[in-house]
mmCIF file of N, CA and C in Angstrom:
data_model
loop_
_atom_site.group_PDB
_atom_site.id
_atom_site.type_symbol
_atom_site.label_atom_id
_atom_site.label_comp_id
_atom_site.label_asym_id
_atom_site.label_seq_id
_atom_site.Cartn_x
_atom_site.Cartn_y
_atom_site.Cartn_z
ATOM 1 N N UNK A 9 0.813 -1.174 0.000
ATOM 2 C CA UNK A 9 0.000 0.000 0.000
ATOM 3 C C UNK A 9 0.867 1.251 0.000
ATOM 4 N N UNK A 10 1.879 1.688 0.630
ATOM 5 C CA UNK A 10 2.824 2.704 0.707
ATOM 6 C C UNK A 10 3.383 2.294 -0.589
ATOM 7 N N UNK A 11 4.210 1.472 -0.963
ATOM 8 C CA UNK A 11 4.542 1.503 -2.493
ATOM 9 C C UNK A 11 3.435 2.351 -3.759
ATOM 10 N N UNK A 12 2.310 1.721 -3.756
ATOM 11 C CA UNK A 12 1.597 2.344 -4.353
ATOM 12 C C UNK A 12 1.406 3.840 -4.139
ATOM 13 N N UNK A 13 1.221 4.312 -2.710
ATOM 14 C CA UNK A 13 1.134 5.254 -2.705
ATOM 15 C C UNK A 13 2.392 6.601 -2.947
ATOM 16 N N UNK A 14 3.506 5.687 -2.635
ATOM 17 C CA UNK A 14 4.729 6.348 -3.196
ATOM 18 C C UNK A 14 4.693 6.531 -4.601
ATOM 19 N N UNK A 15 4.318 5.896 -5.631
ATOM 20 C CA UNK A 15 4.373 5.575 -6.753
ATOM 21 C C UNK A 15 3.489 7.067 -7.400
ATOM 22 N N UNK A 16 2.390 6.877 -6.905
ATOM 23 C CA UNK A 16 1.081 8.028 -7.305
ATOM 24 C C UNK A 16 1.881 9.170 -6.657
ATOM 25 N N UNK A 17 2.367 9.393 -5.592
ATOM 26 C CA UNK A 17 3.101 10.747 -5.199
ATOM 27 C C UNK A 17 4.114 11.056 -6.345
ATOM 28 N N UNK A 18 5.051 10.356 -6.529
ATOM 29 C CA UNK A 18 5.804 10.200 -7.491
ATOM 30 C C UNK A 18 5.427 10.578 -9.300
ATOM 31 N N UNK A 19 4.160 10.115 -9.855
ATOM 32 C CA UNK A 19 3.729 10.439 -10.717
ATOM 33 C C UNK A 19 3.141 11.823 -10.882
ATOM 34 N N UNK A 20 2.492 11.896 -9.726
ATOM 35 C CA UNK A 20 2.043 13.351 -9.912
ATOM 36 C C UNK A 20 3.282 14.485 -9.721
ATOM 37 N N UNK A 21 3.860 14.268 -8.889
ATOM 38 C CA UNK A 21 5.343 15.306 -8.729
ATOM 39 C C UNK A 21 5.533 15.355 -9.966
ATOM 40 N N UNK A 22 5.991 14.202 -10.689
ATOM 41 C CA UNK A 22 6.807 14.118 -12.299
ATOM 42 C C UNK A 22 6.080 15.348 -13.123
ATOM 43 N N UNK A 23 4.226 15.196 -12.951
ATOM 44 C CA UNK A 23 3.887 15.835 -14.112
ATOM 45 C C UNK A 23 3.429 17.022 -13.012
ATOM 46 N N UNK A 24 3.900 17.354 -12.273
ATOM 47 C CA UNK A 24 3.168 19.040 -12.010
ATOM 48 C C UNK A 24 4.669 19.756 -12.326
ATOM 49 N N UNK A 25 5.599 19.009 -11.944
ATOM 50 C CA UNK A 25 7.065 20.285 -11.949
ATOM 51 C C UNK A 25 7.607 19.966 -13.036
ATOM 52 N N UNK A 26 7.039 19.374 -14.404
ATOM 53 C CA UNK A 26 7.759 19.641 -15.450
ATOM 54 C C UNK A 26 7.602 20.571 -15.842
ATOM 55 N N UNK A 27 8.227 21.417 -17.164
ATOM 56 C CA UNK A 27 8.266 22.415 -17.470
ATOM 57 C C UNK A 27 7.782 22.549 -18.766
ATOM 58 N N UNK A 28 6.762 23.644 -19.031
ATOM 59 C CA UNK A 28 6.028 23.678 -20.499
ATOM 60 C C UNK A 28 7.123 23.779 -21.414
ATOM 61 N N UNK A 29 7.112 23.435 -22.931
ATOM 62 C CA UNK A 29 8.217 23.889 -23.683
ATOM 63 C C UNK A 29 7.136 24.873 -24.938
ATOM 64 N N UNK A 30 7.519 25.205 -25.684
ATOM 65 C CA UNK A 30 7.191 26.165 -26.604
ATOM 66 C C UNK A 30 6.058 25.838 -27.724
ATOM 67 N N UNK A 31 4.713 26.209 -26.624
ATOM 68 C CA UNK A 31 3.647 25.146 -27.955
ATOM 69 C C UNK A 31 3.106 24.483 -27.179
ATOM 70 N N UNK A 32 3.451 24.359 -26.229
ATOM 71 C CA UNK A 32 2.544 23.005 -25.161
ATOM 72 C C UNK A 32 1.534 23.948 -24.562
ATOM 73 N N UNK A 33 0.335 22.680 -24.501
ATOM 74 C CA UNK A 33 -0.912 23.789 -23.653
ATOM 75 C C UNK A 33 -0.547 23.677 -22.275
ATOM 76 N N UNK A 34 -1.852 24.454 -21.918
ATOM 77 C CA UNK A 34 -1.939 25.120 -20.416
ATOM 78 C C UNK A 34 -2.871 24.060 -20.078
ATOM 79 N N UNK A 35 -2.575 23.448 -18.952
ATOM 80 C CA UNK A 35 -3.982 22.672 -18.085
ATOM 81 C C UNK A 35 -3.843 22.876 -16.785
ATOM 82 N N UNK A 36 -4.918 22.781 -16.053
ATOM 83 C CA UNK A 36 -5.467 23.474 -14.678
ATOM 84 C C UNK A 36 -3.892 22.537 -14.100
ATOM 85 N N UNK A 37 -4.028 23.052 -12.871
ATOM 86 C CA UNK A 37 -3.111 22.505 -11.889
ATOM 87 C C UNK A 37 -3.196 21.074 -11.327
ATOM 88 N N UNK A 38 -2.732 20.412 -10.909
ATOM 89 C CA UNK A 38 -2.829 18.779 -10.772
ATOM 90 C C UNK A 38 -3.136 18.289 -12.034
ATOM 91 N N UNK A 39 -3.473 18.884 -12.818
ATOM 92 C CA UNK A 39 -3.510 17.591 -14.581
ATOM 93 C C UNK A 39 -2.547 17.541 -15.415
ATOM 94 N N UNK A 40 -2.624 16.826 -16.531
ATOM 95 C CA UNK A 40 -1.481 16.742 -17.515
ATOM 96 C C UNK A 40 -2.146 16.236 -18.667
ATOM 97 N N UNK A 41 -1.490 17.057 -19.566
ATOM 98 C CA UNK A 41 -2.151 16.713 -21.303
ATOM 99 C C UNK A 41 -1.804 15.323 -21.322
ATOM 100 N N UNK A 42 -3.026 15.020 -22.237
ATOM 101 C CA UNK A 42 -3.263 13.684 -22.524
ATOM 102 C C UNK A 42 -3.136 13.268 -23.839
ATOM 103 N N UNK A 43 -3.353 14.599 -24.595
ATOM 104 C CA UNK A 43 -3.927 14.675 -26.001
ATOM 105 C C UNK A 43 -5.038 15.628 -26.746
ATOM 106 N N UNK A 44 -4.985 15.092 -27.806
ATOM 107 C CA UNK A 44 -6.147 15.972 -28.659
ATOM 108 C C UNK A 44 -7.112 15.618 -28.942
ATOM 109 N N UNK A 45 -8.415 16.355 -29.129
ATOM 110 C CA UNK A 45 -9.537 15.992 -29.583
ATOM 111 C C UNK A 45 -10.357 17.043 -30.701
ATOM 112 N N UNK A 46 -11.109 17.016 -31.383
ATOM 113 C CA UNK A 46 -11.480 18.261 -32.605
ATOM 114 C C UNK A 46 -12.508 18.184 -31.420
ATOM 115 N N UNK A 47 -13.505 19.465 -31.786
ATOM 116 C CA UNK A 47 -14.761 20.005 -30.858
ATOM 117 C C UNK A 47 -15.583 19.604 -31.840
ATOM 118 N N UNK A 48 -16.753 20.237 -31.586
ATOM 119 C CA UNK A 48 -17.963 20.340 -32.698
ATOM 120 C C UNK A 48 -17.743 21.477 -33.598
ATOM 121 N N UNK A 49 -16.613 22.780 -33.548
ATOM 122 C CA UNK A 49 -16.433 23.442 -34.575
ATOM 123 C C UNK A 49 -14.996 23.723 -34.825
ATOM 124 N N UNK A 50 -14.800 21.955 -34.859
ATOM 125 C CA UNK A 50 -13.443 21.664 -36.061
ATOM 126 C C UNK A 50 -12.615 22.475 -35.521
ATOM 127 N N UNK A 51 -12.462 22.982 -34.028
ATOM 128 C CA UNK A 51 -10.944 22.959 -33.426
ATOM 129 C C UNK A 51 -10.248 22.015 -33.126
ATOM 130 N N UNK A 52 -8.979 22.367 -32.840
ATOM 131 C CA UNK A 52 -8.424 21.477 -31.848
ATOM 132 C C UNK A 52 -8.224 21.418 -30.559
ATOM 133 N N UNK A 53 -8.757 20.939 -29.658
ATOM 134 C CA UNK A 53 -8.803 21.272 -27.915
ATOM 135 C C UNK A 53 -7.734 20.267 -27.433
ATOM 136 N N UNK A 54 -7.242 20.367 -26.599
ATOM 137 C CA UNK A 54 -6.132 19.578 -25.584
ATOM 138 C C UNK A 54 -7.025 19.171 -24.557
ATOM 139 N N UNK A 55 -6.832 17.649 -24.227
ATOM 140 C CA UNK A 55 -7.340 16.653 -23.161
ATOM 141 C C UNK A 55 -6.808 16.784 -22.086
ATOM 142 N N UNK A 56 -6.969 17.268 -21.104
ATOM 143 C CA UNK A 56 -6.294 17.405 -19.322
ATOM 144 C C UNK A 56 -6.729 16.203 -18.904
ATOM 145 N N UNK A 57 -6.096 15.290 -18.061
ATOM 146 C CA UNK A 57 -6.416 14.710 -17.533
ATOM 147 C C UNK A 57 -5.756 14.388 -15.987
ATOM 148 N N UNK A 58 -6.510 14.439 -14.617
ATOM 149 C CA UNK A 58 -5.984 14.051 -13.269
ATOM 150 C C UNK A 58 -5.427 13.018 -13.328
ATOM 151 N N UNK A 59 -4.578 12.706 -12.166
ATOM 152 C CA UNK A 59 -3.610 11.264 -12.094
ATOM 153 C C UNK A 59 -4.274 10.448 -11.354
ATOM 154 N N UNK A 60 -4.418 9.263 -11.392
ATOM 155 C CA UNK A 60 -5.543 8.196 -10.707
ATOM 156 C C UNK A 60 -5.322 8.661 -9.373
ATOM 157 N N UNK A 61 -6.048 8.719 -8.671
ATOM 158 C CA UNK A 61 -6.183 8.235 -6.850
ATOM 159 C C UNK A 61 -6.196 6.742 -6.441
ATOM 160 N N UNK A 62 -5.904 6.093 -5.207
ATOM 161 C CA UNK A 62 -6.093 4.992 -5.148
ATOM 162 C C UNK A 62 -7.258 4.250 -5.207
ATOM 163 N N UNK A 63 -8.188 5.288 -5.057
ATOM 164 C CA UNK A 63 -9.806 4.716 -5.129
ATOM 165 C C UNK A 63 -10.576 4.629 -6.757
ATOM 166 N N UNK A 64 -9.635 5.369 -7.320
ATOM 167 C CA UNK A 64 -9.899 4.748 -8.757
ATOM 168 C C UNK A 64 -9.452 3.630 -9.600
ATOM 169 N N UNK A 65 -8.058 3.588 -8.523
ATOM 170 C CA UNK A 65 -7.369 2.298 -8.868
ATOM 171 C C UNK A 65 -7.763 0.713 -8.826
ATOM 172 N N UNK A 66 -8.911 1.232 -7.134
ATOM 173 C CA UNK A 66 -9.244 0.164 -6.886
ATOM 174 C C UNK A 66 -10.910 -0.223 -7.430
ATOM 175 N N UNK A 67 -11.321 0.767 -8.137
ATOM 176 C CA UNK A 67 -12.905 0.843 -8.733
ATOM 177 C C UNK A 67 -11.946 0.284 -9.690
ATOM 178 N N UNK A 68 -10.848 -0.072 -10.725
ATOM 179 C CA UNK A 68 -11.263 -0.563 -12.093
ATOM 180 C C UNK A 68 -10.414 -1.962 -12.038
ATOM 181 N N UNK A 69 -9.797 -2.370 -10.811
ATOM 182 C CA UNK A 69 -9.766 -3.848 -10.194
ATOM 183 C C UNK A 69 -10.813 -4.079 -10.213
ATOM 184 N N UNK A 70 -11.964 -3.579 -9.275
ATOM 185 C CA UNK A 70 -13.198 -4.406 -9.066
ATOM 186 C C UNK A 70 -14.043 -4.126 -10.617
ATOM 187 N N UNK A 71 -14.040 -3.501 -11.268
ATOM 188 C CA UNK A 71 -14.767 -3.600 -12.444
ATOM 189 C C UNK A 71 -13.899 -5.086 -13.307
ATOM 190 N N UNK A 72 -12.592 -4.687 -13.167
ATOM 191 C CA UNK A 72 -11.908 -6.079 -13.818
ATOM 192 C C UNK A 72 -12.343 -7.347 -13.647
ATOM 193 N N UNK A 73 -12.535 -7.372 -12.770
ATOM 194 C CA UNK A 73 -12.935 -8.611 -11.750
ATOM 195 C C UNK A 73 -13.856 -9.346 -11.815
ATOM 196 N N UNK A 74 -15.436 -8.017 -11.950
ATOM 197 C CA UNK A 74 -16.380 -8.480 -12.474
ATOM 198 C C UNK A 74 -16.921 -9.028 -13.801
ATOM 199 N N UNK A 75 -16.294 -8.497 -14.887
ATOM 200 C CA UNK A 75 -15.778 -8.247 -16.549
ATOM 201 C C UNK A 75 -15.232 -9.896 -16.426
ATOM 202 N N UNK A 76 -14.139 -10.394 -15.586
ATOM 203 C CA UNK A 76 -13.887 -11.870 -15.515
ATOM 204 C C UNK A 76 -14.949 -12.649 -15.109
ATOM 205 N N UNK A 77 -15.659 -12.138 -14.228
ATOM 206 C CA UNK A 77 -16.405 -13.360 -13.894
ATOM 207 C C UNK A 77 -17.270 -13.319 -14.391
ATOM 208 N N UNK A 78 -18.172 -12.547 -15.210
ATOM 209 C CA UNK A 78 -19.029 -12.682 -16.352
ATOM 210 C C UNK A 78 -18.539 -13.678 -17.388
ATOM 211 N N UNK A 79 -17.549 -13.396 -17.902
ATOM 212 C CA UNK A 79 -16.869 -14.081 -19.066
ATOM 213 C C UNK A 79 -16.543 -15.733 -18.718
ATOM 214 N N UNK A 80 -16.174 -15.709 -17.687
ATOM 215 C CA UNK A 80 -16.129 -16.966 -17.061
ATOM 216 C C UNK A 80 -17.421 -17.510 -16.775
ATOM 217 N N UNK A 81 -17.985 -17.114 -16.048
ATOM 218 C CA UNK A 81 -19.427 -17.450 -16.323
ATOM 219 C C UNK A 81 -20.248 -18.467 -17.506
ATOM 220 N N UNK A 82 -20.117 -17.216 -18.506
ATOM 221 C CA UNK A 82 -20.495 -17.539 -19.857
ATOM 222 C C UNK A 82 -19.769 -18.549 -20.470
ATOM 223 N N UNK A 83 -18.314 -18.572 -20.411
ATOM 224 C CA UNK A 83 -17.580 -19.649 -20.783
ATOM 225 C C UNK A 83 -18.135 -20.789 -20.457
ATOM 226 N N UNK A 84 -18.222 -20.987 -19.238
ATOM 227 C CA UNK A 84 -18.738 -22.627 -18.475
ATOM 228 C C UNK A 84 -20.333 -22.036 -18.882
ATOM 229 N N UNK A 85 -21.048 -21.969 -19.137
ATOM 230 C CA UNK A 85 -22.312 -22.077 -20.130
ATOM 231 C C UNK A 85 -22.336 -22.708 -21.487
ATOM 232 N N UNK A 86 -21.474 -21.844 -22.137
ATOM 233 C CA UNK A 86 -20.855 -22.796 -23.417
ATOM 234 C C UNK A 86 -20.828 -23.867 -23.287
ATOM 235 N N UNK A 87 -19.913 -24.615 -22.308
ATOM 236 C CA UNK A 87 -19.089 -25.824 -22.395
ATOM 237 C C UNK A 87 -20.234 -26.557 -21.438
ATOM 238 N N UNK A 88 -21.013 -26.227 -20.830
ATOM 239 C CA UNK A 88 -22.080 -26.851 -20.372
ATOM 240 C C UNK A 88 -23.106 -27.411 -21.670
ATOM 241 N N UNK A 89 -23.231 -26.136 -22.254
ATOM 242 C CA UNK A 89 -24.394 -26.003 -23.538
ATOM 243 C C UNK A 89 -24.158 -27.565 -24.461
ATOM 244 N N UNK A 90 -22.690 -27.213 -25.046
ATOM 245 C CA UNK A 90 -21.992 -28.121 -25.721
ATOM 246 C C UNK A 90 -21.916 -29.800 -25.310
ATOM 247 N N UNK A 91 -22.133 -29.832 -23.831
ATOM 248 C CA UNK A 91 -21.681 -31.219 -23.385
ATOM 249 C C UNK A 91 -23.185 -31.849 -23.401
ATOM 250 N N UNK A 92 -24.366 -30.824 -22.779
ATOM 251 C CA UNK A 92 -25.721 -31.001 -23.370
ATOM 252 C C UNK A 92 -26.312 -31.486 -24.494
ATOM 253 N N UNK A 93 -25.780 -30.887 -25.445
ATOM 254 C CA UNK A 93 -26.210 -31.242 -27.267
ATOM 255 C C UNK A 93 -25.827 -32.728 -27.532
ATOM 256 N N UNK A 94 -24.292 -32.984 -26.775
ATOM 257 C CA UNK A 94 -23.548 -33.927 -27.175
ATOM 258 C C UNK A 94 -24.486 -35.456 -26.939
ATOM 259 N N UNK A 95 -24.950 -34.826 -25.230
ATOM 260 C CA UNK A 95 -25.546 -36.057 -25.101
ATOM 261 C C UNK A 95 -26.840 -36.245 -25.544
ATOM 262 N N UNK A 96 -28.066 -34.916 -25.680
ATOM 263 C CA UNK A 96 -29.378 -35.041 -26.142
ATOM 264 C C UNK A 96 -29.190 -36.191 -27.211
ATOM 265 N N UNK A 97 -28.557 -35.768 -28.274
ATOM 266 C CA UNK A 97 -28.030 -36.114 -29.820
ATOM 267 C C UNK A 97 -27.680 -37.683 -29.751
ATOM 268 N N UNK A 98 -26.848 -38.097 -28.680
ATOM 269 C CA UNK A 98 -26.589 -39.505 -28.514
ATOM 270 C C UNK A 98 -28.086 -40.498 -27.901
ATOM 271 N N UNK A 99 -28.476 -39.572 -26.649
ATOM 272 C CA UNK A 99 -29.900 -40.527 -26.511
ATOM 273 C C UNK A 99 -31.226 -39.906 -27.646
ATOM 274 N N UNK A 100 -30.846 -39.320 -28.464
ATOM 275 C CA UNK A 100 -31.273 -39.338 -29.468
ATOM 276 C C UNK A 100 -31.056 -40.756 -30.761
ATOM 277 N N UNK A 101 -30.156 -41.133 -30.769
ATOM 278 C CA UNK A 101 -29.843 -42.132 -32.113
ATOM 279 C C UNK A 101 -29.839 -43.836 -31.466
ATOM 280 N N UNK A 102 -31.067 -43.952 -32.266
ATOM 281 C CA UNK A 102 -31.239 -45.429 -31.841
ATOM 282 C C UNK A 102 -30.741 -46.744 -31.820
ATOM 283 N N UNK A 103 -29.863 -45.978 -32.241
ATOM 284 C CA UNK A 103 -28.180 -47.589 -32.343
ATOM 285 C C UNK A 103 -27.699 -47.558 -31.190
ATOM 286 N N UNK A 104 -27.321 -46.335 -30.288
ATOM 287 C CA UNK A 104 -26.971 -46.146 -28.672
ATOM 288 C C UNK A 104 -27.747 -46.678 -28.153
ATOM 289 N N UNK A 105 -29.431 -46.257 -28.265
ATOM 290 C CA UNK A 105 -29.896 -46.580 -27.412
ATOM 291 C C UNK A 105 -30.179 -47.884 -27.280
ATOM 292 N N UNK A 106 -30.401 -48.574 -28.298
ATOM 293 C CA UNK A 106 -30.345 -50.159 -28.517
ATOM 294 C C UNK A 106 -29.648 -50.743 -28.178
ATOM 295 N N UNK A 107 -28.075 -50.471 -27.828
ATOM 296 C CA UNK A 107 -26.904 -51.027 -27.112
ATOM 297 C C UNK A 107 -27.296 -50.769 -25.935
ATOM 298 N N UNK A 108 -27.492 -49.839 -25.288
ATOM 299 C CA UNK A 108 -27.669 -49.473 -24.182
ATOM 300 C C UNK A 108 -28.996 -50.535 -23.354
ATOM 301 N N UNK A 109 -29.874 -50.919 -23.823
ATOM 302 C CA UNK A 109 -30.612 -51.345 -23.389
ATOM 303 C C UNK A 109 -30.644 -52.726 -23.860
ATOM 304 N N UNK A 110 -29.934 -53.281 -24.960
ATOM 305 C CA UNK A 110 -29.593 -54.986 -25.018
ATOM 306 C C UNK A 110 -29.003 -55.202 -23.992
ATOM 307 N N UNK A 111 -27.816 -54.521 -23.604
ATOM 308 C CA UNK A 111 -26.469 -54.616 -22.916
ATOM 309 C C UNK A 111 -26.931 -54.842 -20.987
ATOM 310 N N UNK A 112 -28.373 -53.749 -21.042
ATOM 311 C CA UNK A 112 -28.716 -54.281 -19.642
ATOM 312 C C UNK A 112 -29.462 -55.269 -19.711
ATOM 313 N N UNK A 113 -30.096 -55.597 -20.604
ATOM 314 C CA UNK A 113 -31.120 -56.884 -20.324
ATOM 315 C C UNK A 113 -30.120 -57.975 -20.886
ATOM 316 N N UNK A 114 -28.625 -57.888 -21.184
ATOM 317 C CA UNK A 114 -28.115 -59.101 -21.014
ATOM 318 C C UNK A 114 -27.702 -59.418 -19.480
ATOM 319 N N UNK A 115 -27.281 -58.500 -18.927
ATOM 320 C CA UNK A 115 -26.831 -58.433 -17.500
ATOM 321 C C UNK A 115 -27.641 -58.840 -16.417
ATOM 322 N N UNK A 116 -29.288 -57.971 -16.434
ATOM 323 C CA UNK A 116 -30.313 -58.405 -16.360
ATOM 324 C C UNK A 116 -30.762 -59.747 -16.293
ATOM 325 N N UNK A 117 -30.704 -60.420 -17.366
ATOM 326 C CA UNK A 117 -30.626 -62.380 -17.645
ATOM 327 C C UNK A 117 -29.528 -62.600 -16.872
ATOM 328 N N UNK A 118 -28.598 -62.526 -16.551
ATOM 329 C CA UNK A 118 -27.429 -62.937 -16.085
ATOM 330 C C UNK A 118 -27.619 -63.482 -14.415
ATOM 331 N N UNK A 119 -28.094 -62.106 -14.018
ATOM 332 C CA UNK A 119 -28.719 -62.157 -12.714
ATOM 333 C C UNK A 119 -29.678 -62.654 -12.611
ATOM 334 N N UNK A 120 -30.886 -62.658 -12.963
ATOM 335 C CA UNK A 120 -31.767 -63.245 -12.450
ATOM 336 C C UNK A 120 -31.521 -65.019 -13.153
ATOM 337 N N UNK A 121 -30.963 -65.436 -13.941
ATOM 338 C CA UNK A 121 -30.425 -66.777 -13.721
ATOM 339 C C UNK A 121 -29.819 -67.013 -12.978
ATOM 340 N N UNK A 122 -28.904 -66.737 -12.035
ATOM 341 C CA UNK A 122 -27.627 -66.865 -10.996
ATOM 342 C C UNK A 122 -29.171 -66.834 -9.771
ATOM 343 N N UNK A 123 -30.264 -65.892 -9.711
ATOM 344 C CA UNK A 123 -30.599 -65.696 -8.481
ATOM 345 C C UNK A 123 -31.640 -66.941 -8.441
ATOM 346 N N UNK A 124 -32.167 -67.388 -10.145
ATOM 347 C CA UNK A 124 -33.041 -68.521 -9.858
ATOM 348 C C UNK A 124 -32.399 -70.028 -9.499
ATOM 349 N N UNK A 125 -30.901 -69.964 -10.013
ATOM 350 C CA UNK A 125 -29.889 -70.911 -9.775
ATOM 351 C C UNK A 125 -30.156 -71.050 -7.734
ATOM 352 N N UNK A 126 -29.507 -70.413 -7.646
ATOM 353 C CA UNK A 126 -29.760 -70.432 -5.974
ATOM 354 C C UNK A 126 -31.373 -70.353 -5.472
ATOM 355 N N UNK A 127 -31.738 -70.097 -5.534
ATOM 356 C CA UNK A 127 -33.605 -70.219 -5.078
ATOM 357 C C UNK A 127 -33.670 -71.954 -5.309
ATOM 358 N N UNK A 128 -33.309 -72.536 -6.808
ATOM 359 C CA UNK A 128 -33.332 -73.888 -6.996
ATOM 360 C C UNK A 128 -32.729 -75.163 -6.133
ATOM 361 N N UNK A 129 -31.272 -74.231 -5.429
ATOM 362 C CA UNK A 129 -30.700 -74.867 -4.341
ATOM 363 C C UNK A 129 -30.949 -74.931 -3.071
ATOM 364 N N UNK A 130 -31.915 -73.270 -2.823
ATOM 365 C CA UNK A 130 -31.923 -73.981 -1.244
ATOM 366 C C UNK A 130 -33.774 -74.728 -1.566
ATOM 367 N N UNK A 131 -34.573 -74.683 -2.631
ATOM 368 C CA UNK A 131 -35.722 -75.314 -2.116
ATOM 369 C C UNK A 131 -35.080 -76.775 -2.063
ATOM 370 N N UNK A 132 -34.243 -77.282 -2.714
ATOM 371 C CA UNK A 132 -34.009 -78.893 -2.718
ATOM 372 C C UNK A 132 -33.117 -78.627 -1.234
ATOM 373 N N UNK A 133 -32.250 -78.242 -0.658
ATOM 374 C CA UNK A 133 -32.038 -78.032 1.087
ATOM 375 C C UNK A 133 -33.139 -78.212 1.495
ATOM 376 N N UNK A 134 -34.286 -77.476 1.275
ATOM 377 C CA UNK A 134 -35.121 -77.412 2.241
ATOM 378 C C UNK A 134 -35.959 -79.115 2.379
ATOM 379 N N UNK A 135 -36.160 -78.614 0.885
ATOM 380 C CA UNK A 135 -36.722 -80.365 0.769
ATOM 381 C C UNK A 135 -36.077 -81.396 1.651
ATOM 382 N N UNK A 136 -34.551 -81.296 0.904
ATOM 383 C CA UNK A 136 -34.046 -82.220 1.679
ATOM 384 C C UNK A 136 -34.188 -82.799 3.320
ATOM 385 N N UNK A 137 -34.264 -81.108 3.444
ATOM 386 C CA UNK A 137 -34.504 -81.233 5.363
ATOM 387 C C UNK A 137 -35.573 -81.764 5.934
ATOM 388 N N UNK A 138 -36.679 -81.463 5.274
ATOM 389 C CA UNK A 138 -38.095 -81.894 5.776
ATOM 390 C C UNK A 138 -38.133 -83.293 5.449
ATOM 391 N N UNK A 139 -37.606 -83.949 4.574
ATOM 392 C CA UNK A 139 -37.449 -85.111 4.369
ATOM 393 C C UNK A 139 -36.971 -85.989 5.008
ATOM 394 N N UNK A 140 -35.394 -85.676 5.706
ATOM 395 C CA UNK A 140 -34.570 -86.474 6.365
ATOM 396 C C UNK A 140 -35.245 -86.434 8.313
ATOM 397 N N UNK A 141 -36.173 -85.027 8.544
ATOM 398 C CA UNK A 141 -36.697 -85.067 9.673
ATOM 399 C C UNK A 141 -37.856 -85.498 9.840
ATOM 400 N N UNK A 142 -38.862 -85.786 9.332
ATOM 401 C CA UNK A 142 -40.234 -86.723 9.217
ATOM 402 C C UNK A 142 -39.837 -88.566 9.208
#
């Protein structure tokens, strides 16, 4: 913070105690030409402009800031948007989805054979049991 503020002391010193040379305009005290601009009757006027303060410094950080996170924002919208289409479009086309749904009802069969496999084993246990205890 003192750096900075050394810095802005420093800038403004530079441009108040320089010295006009022959031809240079006049601007109020604390400013410094910036440049030219024509008017509305096709003069030429000289641009004064003040030297930042720190509170302007820190208004166009926070404007920066915000300017990013908009953009960022919007970015991950895009790439949201994009990953959206990708997939509508896929459970859209009926060759996916046909894999997709052979592929569980093979798995599907898989299991419920394995679960009727065992159901088949313990009723013959059970059988067995009631059998060997009567």
């Amino acid at each position: 913070m003192d750096f900075i503020n050394w810095s802005l002391n420093a800038i403004d010193t530079i441009f108040s105690t320089r010295s006009l040379g022959l031809g240079e305009p006049n601007c109020p005290a604390g400013t410094f030409a910036a440049g030219y601009v024509m008017d509305g009757w096709e003069k030429w006027r000289v641009v004064c402009l003040a030297p930042l303060f720190l509170e302007d410094i820190e208004d166009i950080y926070l404007f920066g800031t915000l300017i990013t996170g908009f953009l960022l924002m919007g970015l991950g919208g895009a790439l949201f948007y994009r990953r959206l289409v990708k997939v509508i479009s896929a459970a859209q086309n009926p060759t996916v989805v046909g894999i997709a749904v052979s592929t569980q009802t093979v798995v599907m069969d898989c299991k419920l054979e394995n679960i009727m496999e065992k159901l088949a084993a313990m009723q013959q246990d059970l059988e067995l049991e009631t059998s060997d205890g009567h």
